[in-house]
Tab-separated table of C-alpha atoms in Angstrom:
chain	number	residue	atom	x	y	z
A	149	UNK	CA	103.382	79.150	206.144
A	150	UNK	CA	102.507	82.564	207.474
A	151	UNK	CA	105.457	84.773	207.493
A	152	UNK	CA	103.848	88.272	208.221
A	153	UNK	CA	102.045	90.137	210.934
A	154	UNK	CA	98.290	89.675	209.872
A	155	UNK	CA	96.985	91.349	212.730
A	156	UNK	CA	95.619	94.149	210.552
A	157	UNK	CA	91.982	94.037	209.288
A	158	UNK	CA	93.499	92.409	205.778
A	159	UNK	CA	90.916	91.222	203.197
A	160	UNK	CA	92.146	87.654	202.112
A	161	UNK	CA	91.621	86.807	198.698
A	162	UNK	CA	91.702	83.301	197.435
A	163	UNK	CA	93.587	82.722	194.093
A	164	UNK	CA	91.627	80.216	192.195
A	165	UNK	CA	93.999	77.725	189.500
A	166	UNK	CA	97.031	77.659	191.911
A	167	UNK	CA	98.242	75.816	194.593
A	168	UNK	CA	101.142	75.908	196.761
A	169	UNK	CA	102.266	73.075	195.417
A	170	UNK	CA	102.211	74.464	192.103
A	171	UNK	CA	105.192	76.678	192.947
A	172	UNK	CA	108.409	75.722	192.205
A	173	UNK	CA	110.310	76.197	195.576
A	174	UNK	CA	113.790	78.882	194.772
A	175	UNK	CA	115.564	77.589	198.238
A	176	UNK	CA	115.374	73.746	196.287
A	177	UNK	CA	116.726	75.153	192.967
A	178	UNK	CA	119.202	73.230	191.426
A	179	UNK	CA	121.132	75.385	189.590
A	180	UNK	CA	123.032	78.378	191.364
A	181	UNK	CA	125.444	80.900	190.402
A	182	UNK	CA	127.443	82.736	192.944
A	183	UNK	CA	128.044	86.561	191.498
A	184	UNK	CA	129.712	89.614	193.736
A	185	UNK	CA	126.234	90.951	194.781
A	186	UNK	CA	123.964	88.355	195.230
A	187	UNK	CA	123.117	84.770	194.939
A	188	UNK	CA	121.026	83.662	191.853
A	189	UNK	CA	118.931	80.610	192.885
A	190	UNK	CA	117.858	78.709	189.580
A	191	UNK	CA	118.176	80.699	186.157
A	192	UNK	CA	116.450	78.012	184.242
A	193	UNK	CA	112.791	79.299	182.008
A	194	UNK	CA	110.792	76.384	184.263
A	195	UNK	CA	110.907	78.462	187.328
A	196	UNK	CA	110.051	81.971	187.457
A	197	UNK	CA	106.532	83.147	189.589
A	198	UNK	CA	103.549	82.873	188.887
A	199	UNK	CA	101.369	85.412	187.925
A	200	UNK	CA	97.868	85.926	189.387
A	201	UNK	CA	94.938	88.114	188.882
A	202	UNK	CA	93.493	89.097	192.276
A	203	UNK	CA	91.228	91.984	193.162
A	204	UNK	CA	91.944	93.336	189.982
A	205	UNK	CA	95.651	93.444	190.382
A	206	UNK	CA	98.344	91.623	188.492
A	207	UNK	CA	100.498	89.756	191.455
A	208	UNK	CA	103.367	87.890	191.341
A	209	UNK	CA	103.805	84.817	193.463
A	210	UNK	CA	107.002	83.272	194.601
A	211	UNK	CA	108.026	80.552	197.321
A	212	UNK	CA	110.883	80.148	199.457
A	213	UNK	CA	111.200	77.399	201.735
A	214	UNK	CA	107.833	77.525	203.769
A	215	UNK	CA	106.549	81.438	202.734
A	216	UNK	CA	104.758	82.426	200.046
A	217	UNK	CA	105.657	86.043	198.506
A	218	UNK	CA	103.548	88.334	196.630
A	219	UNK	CA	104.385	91.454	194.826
A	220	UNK	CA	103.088	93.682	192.181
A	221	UNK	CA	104.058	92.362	188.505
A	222	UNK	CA	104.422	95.521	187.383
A	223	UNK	CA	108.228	96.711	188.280
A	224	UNK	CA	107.598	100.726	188.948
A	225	UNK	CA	110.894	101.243	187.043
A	226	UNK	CA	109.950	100.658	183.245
A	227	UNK	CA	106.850	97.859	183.541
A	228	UNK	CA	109.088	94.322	182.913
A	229	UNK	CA	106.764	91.514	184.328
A	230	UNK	CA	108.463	90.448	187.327
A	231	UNK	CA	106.982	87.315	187.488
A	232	UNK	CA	109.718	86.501	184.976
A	233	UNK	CA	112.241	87.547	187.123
A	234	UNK	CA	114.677	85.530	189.661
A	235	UNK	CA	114.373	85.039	193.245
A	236	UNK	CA	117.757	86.239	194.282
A	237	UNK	CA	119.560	86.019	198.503
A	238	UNK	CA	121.523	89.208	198.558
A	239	UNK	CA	124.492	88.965	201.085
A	240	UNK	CA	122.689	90.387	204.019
A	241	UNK	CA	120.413	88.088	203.479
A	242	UNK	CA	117.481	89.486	201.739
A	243	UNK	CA	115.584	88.058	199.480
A	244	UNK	CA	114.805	90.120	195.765
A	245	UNK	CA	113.389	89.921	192.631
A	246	UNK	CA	115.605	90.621	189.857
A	247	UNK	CA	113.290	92.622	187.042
A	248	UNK	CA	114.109	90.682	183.689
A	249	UNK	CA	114.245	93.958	181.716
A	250	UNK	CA	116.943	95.748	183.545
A	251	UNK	CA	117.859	93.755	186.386
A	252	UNK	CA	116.260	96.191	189.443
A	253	UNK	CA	115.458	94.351	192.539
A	254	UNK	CA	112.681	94.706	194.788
A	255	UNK	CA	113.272	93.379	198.353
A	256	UNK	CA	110.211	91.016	198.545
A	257	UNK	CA	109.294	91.821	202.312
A	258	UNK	CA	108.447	95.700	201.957
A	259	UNK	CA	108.886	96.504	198.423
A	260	UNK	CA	111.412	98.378	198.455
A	261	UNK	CA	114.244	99.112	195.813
A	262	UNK	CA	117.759	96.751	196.674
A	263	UNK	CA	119.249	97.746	193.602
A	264	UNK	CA	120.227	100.487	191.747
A	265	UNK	CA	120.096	101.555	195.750
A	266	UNK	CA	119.739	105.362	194.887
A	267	UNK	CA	116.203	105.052	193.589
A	268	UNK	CA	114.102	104.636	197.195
A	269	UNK	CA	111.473	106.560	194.894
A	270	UNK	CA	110.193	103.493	193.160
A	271	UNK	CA	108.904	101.488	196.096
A	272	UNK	CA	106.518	98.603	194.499
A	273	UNK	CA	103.402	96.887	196.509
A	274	UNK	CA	103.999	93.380	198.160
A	275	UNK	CA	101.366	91.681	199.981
A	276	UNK	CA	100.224	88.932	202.567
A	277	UNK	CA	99.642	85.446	201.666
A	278	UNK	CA	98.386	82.372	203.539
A	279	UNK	CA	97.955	79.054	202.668
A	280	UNK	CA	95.179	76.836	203.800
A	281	UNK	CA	95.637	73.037	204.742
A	282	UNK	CA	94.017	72.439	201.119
A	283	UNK	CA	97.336	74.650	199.752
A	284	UNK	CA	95.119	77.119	198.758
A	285	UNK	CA	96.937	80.659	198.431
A	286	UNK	CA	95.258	83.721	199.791
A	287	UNK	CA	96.514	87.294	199.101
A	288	UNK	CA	95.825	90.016	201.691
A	289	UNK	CA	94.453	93.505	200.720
A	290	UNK	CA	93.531	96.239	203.069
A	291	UNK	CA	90.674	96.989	200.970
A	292	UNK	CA	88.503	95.969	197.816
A	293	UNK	CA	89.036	97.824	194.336
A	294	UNK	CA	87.356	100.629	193.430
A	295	UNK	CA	86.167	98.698	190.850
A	296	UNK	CA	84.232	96.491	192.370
A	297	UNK	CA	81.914	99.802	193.423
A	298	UNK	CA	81.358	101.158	190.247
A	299	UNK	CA	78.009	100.853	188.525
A	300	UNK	CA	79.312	99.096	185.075
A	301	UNK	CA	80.383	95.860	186.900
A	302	UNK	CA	78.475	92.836	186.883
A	303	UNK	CA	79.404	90.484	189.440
């Protein structure tokens, strides 16, 4: 299910509660819409992301076909939870997330803003994943939090 280059020294977190079977699939969506810009793949409330806590960072998780995606929540633009937000195949093929405050979209390989395509300034996080043969997710980070190093923790 591994879709990136993990040859880095990545950190892989295991997300505890979720499976990869608990994600709805957005290529097996039955409802789509075809607009000028992009293909919407299921607009229904039962499938949007899922939203994890992992090394003290909200993620959003998404799946499509056989790779896991995972992204800040947090769009950079004005906060909207973007686990909320649609999965969407722009024509060149790229897959998004559509924000569900004001309809940005993130490209979910590198982050990067699709749409409104003038703002290359509000490039969000994405991240790793693997799956295990159990279906457990794991979330790559180059590095622990800070957090985790401060004297106030208990762990």
């Amino acid at each position: 299910m591994e879709k990136y280059d993990v040859s880095n020294k990545s950190l892989f977190f295991p997300i505890e509660g979720i499976t990869e079977k608990d994600l709805s699939d957005w290529n097996q969506s039955l409802h789509k819409c075809k607009l000028k810009f992009a293909t919407i793949k299921n607009t229904s409330s039962d499938t949007k992301g899922a939203l994890v806590n992992c090394n003290e960072k909200s993620v959003a998780l998404f799946k499509h076909k056989d790779t896991i995606y995972a992204i800040d929540d947090k769009c950079p633009h004005s906060g909207g939870p973007l686990h909320m937000g649609d999965i969407e195949e722009m024509p060149n093929g790229t897959l998004c997330v559509r924000c569900p405050w004001h309809s940005w979209r993130f490209n979910l390989l590198d982050g990067s803003v699709v749409w409104p395509n003038t703002r290359e300034d509000k490039k969000t996080n994405v991240y790793h994943t693997k799956v295990d043969s159990n279906g457990t997710i794991s979330i790559a980070f180059t590095n622990f939090d800070e957090k985790y190093f401060k004297a106030e923790n208990d762990f």
